[in-house]
mmCIF file of C-alpha atoms in Angstrom:
data_model
loop_
_atom_site.group_PDB
_atom_site.id
_atom_site.type_symbol
_atom_site.label_atom_id
_atom_site.label_comp_id
_atom_site.label_asym_id
_atom_site.label_seq_id
_atom_site.Cartn_x
_atom_site.Cartn_y
_atom_site.Cartn_z
ATOM 1 C CA UNK A 1 -52.504 -20.829 -24.363
ATOM 2 C CA UNK A 2 -53.903 -19.161 -21.205
ATOM 3 C CA UNK A 3 -51.224 -21.319 -19.172
ATOM 4 C CA UNK A 4 -48.546 -20.736 -22.301
ATOM 5 C CA UNK A 5 -49.003 -16.840 -22.376
ATOM 6 C CA UNK A 6 -49.505 -16.606 -18.763
ATOM 7 C CA UNK A 7 -46.117 -17.827 -18.324
ATOM 8 C CA UNK A 8 -44.403 -16.844 -21.496
ATOM 9 C CA UNK A 9 -45.063 -13.245 -20.349
ATOM 10 C CA UNK A 10 -43.459 -13.230 -16.897
ATOM 11 C CA UNK A 11 -40.671 -15.043 -18.315
ATOM 12 C CA UNK A 12 -39.888 -11.543 -20.246
ATOM 13 C CA UNK A 13 -41.330 -8.944 -17.930
ATOM 14 C CA UNK A 14 -44.277 -7.707 -19.688
ATOM 15 C CA UNK A 15 -47.124 -7.272 -17.516
ATOM 16 C CA UNK A 16 -48.762 -3.873 -18.587
ATOM 17 C CA UNK A 17 -51.364 -4.931 -21.387
ATOM 18 C CA UNK A 18 -51.762 -8.610 -19.502
ATOM 19 C CA UNK A 19 -53.255 -6.541 -15.898
ATOM 20 C CA UNK A 20 -55.711 -4.765 -18.125
ATOM 21 C CA UNK A 21 -56.631 -7.688 -19.938
ATOM 22 C CA UNK A 22 -57.558 -9.340 -17.099
ATOM 23 C CA UNK A 23 -59.029 -5.834 -15.428
ATOM 24 C CA UNK A 24 -61.366 -5.701 -19.142
ATOM 25 C CA UNK A 25 -61.511 -9.239 -19.048
ATOM 26 C CA UNK A 26 -63.743 -9.295 -15.271
ATOM 27 C CA UNK A 27 -65.763 -6.181 -16.490
ATOM 28 C CA UNK A 28 -66.562 -8.305 -19.903
ATOM 29 C CA UNK A 29 -67.600 -11.617 -17.501
ATOM 30 C CA UNK A 30 -70.465 -9.829 -16.247
ATOM 31 C CA UNK A 31 -71.343 -8.775 -18.958
ATOM 32 C CA UNK A 32 -71.758 -11.229 -20.049
ATOM 33 C CA UNK A 33 -72.715 -13.562 -17.568
ATOM 34 C CA UNK A 34 -75.758 -11.426 -16.653
ATOM 35 C CA UNK A 35 -76.550 -11.682 -20.405
ATOM 36 C CA UNK A 36 -75.993 -15.268 -20.757
ATOM 37 C CA UNK A 37 -78.046 -16.341 -17.354
ATOM 38 C CA UNK A 38 -80.850 -13.981 -17.547
ATOM 39 C CA UNK A 39 -81.426 -13.487 -21.828
ATOM 40 C CA UNK A 40 -80.825 -10.019 -23.018
ATOM 41 C CA UNK A 41 -83.301 -9.820 -26.789
ATOM 42 C CA UNK A 42 -82.818 -12.373 -28.725
ATOM 43 C CA UNK A 43 -79.816 -14.055 -26.404
ATOM 44 C CA UNK A 44 -82.366 -17.119 -24.572
ATOM 45 C CA UNK A 45 -81.371 -16.968 -20.415
ATOM 46 C CA UNK A 46 -79.908 -20.000 -20.091
ATOM 47 C CA UNK A 47 -79.754 -20.067 -16.060
ATOM 48 C CA UNK A 48 -75.876 -21.833 -14.697
ATOM 49 C CA UNK A 49 -75.297 -23.076 -18.211
ATOM 50 C CA UNK A 50 -75.161 -19.038 -19.563
ATOM 51 C CA UNK A 51 -72.422 -18.710 -16.498
ATOM 52 C CA UNK A 52 -70.330 -21.622 -18.036
ATOM 53 C CA UNK A 53 -71.199 -20.196 -21.214
ATOM 54 C CA UNK A 54 -69.370 -16.697 -20.247
ATOM 55 C CA UNK A 55 -66.262 -17.399 -18.372
ATOM 56 C CA UNK A 56 -65.751 -19.771 -21.311
ATOM 57 C CA UNK A 57 -65.901 -17.073 -23.453
ATOM 58 C CA UNK A 58 -63.483 -15.365 -21.823
ATOM 59 C CA UNK A 59 -61.385 -16.655 -21.418
ATOM 60 C CA UNK A 60 -60.866 -18.178 -24.458
ATOM 61 C CA UNK A 61 -60.556 -14.542 -26.090
ATOM 62 C CA UNK A 62 -58.204 -13.552 -23.541
ATOM 63 C CA UNK A 63 -55.642 -16.519 -24.357
ATOM 64 C CA UNK A 64 -56.034 -15.837 -27.330
ATOM 65 C CA UNK A 65 -55.602 -11.797 -27.559
ATOM 66 C CA UNK A 66 -51.991 -12.501 -25.235
ATOM 67 C CA UNK A 67 -51.123 -16.223 -27.158
ATOM 68 C CA UNK A 68 -51.416 -12.473 -30.380
ATOM 69 C CA UNK A 69 -49.335 -10.395 -28.442
ATOM 70 C CA UNK A 70 -46.252 -13.103 -27.748
ATOM 71 C CA UNK A 71 -45.788 -14.376 -30.751
ATOM 72 C CA UNK A 72 -43.480 -11.733 -32.379
ATOM 73 C CA UNK A 73 -41.184 -13.106 -29.082
ATOM 74 C CA UNK A 74 -40.947 -16.825 -29.852
ATOM 75 C CA UNK A 75 -38.329 -17.979 -31.700
ATOM 76 C CA UNK A 76 -39.466 -20.741 -34.497
ATOM 77 C CA UNK A 77 -36.433 -21.831 -35.964
ATOM 78 C CA UNK A 78 -34.747 -22.405 -32.737
ATOM 79 C CA UNK A 79 -34.284 -25.895 -32.090
ATOM 80 C CA UNK A 80 -36.690 -28.199 -29.770
ATOM 81 C CA UNK A 81 -33.840 -29.493 -27.091
ATOM 82 C CA UNK A 82 -35.963 -32.925 -26.084
ATOM 83 C CA UNK A 83 -32.751 -33.168 -22.818
ATOM 84 C CA UNK A 84 -35.037 -29.293 -21.803
ATOM 85 C CA UNK A 85 -38.154 -31.146 -22.580
ATOM 86 C CA UNK A 86 -37.523 -33.764 -20.171
ATOM 87 C CA UNK A 87 -36.047 -30.832 -16.759
ATOM 88 C CA UNK A 88 -39.283 -29.930 -17.579
ATOM 89 C CA UNK A 89 -41.358 -33.227 -17.510
ATOM 90 C CA UNK A 90 -38.900 -33.425 -14.472
ATOM 91 C CA UNK A 91 -40.400 -30.374 -13.040
ATOM 92 C CA UNK A 92 -43.327 -30.263 -13.642
ATOM 93 C CA UNK A 93 -44.402 -33.497 -12.686
ATOM 94 C CA UNK A 94 -43.984 -32.529 -8.790
ATOM 95 C CA UNK A 95 -45.786 -29.478 -9.244
ATOM 96 C CA UNK A 96 -48.733 -30.587 -11.114
ATOM 97 C CA UNK A 97 -49.398 -33.459 -8.663
ATOM 98 C CA UNK A 98 -49.342 -30.890 -5.786
ATOM 99 C CA UNK A 99 -51.891 -28.228 -7.814
ATOM 100 C CA UNK A 100 -53.742 -31.113 -8.274
ATOM 101 C CA UNK A 101 -54.081 -32.622 -4.918
ATOM 102 C CA UNK A 102 -54.672 -28.675 -3.623
ATOM 103 C CA UNK A 103 -57.589 -28.616 -6.324
ATOM 104 C CA UNK A 104 -59.125 -31.806 -6.217
ATOM 105 C CA UNK A 105 -59.020 -31.060 -1.626
ATOM 106 C CA UNK A 106 -61.078 -28.531 -2.229
ATOM 107 C CA UNK A 107 -63.678 -29.598 -5.047
ATOM 108 C CA UNK A 108 -63.884 -32.673 -2.913
ATOM 109 C CA UNK A 109 -65.437 -30.508 0.196
ATOM 110 C CA UNK A 110 -67.381 -28.680 -1.778
ATOM 111 C CA UNK A 111 -68.822 -31.559 -3.071
ATOM 112 C CA UNK A 112 -69.385 -32.802 0.588
ATOM 113 C CA UNK A 113 -70.663 -29.637 2.286
ATOM 114 C CA UNK A 114 -73.472 -29.604 -0.238
ATOM 115 C CA UNK A 115 -74.638 -33.288 0.553
ATOM 116 C CA UNK A 116 -75.124 -31.747 3.838
ATOM 117 C CA UNK A 117 -77.149 -29.035 3.289
ATOM 118 C CA UNK A 118 -77.553 -26.694 1.241
ATOM 119 C CA UNK A 119 -76.619 -23.836 4.275
ATOM 120 C CA UNK A 120 -73.055 -25.668 4.839
ATOM 121 C CA UNK A 121 -72.763 -25.370 1.359
ATOM 122 C CA UNK A 122 -73.646 -21.821 1.167
ATOM 123 C CA UNK A 123 -70.723 -20.661 3.711
ATOM 124 C CA UNK A 124 -68.192 -22.681 2.255
ATOM 125 C CA UNK A 125 -68.612 -21.072 -0.875
ATOM 126 C CA UNK A 126 -68.117 -17.512 0.632
ATOM 127 C CA UNK A 127 -64.836 -18.444 3.296
ATOM 128 C CA UNK A 128 -63.344 -21.086 0.003
ATOM 129 C CA UNK A 129 -63.958 -16.964 -2.182
ATOM 130 C CA UNK A 130 -62.360 -14.897 1.047
ATOM 131 C CA UNK A 131 -59.257 -17.741 0.973
ATOM 132 C CA UNK A 132 -58.577 -17.373 -3.056
ATOM 133 C CA UNK A 133 -59.323 -13.891 -3.032
ATOM 134 C CA UNK A 134 -57.229 -13.244 -0.060
ATOM 135 C CA UNK A 135 -54.151 -16.241 -1.799
ATOM 136 C CA UNK A 136 -53.766 -13.911 -5.062
ATOM 137 C CA UNK A 137 -52.013 -11.445 -2.950
ATOM 138 C CA UNK A 138 -48.936 -14.245 -2.192
ATOM 139 C CA UNK A 139 -49.645 -15.728 -5.602
ATOM 140 C CA UNK A 140 -48.326 -12.429 -7.104
ATOM 141 C CA UNK A 141 -45.393 -12.206 -5.295
ATOM 142 C CA UNK A 142 -44.768 -15.204 -5.221
ATOM 143 C CA UNK A 143 -45.249 -15.455 -9.951
ATOM 144 C CA UNK A 144 -42.838 -11.942 -9.537
ATOM 145 C CA UNK A 145 -40.165 -14.280 -7.036
ATOM 146 C CA UNK A 146 -40.197 -16.737 -9.709
ATOM 147 C CA UNK A 147 -38.554 -14.461 -12.639
ATOM 148 C CA UNK A 148 -36.120 -12.623 -10.284
ATOM 149 C CA UNK A 149 -34.978 -16.197 -8.487
ATOM 150 C CA UNK A 150 -34.072 -18.288 -11.894
ATOM 151 C CA UNK A 151 -33.054 -14.694 -13.735
ATOM 152 C CA UNK A 152 -30.073 -14.630 -10.450
ATOM 153 C CA UNK A 153 -29.890 -18.517 -10.319
ATOM 154 C CA UNK A 154 -29.274 -17.698 -14.300
ATOM 155 C CA UNK A 155 -26.594 -15.666 -13.237
ATOM 156 C CA UNK A 156 -24.594 -17.041 -10.326
ATOM 157 C CA UNK A 157 -25.350 -14.604 -8.151
ATOM 158 C CA UNK A 158 -26.621 -16.491 -5.583
ATOM 159 C CA UNK A 159 -26.850 -13.581 -2.928
ATOM 160 C CA UNK A 160 -29.016 -12.192 -4.885
ATOM 161 C CA UNK A 161 -31.017 -14.991 -4.788
ATOM 162 C CA UNK A 162 -31.009 -15.008 -1.152
ATOM 163 C CA UNK A 163 -31.687 -11.439 -0.767
ATOM 164 C CA UNK A 164 -34.946 -11.816 -3.301
ATOM 165 C CA UNK A 165 -36.333 -14.815 -1.537
ATOM 166 C CA UNK A 166 -36.003 -13.493 2.230
ATOM 167 C CA UNK A 167 -37.548 -10.474 1.019
ATOM 168 C CA UNK A 168 -39.975 -12.286 -0.603
ATOM 169 C CA UNK A 169 -40.724 -14.425 2.242
ATOM 170 C CA UNK A 170 -41.111 -11.160 4.891
ATOM 171 C CA UNK A 171 -43.757 -9.117 1.798
ATOM 172 C CA UNK A 172 -46.303 -12.947 2.020
ATOM 173 C CA UNK A 173 -45.571 -13.475 5.797
ATOM 174 C CA UNK A 174 -46.515 -8.971 6.362
ATOM 175 C CA UNK A 175 -49.315 -9.195 4.325
ATOM 176 C CA UNK A 176 -50.963 -12.455 5.250
ATOM 177 C CA UNK A 177 -50.668 -11.605 8.663
ATOM 178 C CA UNK A 178 -51.901 -8.093 8.111
ATOM 179 C CA UNK A 179 -54.617 -10.046 6.351
ATOM 180 C CA UNK A 180 -55.537 -12.533 9.022
ATOM 181 C CA UNK A 181 -55.984 -9.806 11.752
ATOM 182 C CA UNK A 182 -58.652 -8.182 9.807
ATOM 183 C CA UNK A 183 -60.565 -11.326 9.576
ATOM 184 C CA UNK A 184 -60.525 -11.651 13.072
ATOM 185 C CA UNK A 185 -61.233 -7.864 14.058
ATOM 186 C CA UNK A 186 -64.059 -6.799 11.144
ATOM 187 C CA UNK A 187 -65.376 -10.751 10.827
ATOM 188 C CA UNK A 188 -68.942 -10.020 10.355
ATOM 189 C CA UNK A 189 -68.404 -6.544 8.137
ATOM 190 C CA UNK A 190 -66.622 -9.299 6.575
ATOM 191 C CA UNK A 191 -69.165 -12.004 5.874
ATOM 192 C CA UNK A 192 -71.749 -9.534 5.259
ATOM 193 C CA UNK A 193 -69.989 -8.646 2.198
ATOM 194 C CA UNK A 194 -71.382 -11.949 0.930
ATOM 195 C CA UNK A 195 -74.163 -12.594 2.536
ATOM 196 C CA UNK A 196 -77.112 -10.535 5.019
ATOM 197 C CA UNK A 197 -79.319 -14.317 6.165
ATOM 198 C CA UNK A 198 -78.344 -14.815 9.801
ATOM 199 C CA UNK A 199 -78.928 -17.918 9.531
ATOM 200 C CA UNK A 200 -75.573 -18.705 6.922
ATOM 201 C CA UNK A 201 -73.470 -15.473 9.019
ATOM 202 C CA UNK A 202 -74.557 -17.830 12.397
ATOM 203 C CA UNK A 203 -72.951 -21.138 10.963
ATOM 204 C CA UNK A 204 -69.768 -18.898 8.709
ATOM 205 C CA UNK A 205 -68.914 -16.510 11.909
ATOM 206 C CA UNK A 206 -67.259 -19.098 14.526
ATOM 207 C CA UNK A 207 -65.795 -20.598 10.949
ATOM 208 C CA UNK A 208 -63.670 -17.380 9.367
ATOM 209 C CA UNK A 209 -61.603 -18.019 12.611
ATOM 210 C CA UNK A 210 -59.964 -21.252 10.881
ATOM 211 C CA UNK A 211 -59.894 -18.711 7.776
ATOM 212 C CA UNK A 212 -57.730 -16.021 9.833
ATOM 213 C CA UNK A 213 -55.295 -18.244 11.512
ATOM 214 C CA UNK A 214 -54.978 -20.758 7.796
ATOM 215 C CA UNK A 215 -53.642 -17.729 5.684
ATOM 216 C CA UNK A 216 -50.118 -17.364 6.783
ATOM 217 C CA UNK A 217 -49.649 -20.603 6.227
ATOM 218 C CA UNK A 218 -51.662 -20.441 2.784
ATOM 219 C CA UNK A 219 -49.139 -18.128 1.849
#
């Protein structure tokens, strides 16, 4: 439900309520994690299992609320055109494979790092968290661009498609270059947000330069 409602509301440029819900979900996720991981009153301490339950609960609630919200926009009397389904599958399979390979790569590296030593797993977790957080900026721009480009492409206004595409490219290059510069200048301060362990910092600091260089290409 969550990916469906996300794509549906994006196409209608519905952003205020979903963004508010996502911010609210962060708060609830923190609260639920504390309750289920450490336990409180009648809720037993469940450790890592509690973290999984907390995340699952928040995600399901978000998906249901968003689904109920977009329900009024859905016309169930519309016909199902199988030619459209075919086009969606043809476009979606390459995208799905690309995302699968990306997620698989990150997860395999996480497993391999954990097999070596706990310190490498910790460093990998910190660097992936940094890269994932900064990636949200170009991801947000790309989501907005996909709606605008699709709209103007459908309207046969190819100059608008070109202008939006170049604007998005310029914005992403500028933002990710700035982030890359920040990571290069302030590596100690950024790593210290996650840990003050000297051994972890000694391993992480040389590697953050790779994360900095990776930003522009990732964007």
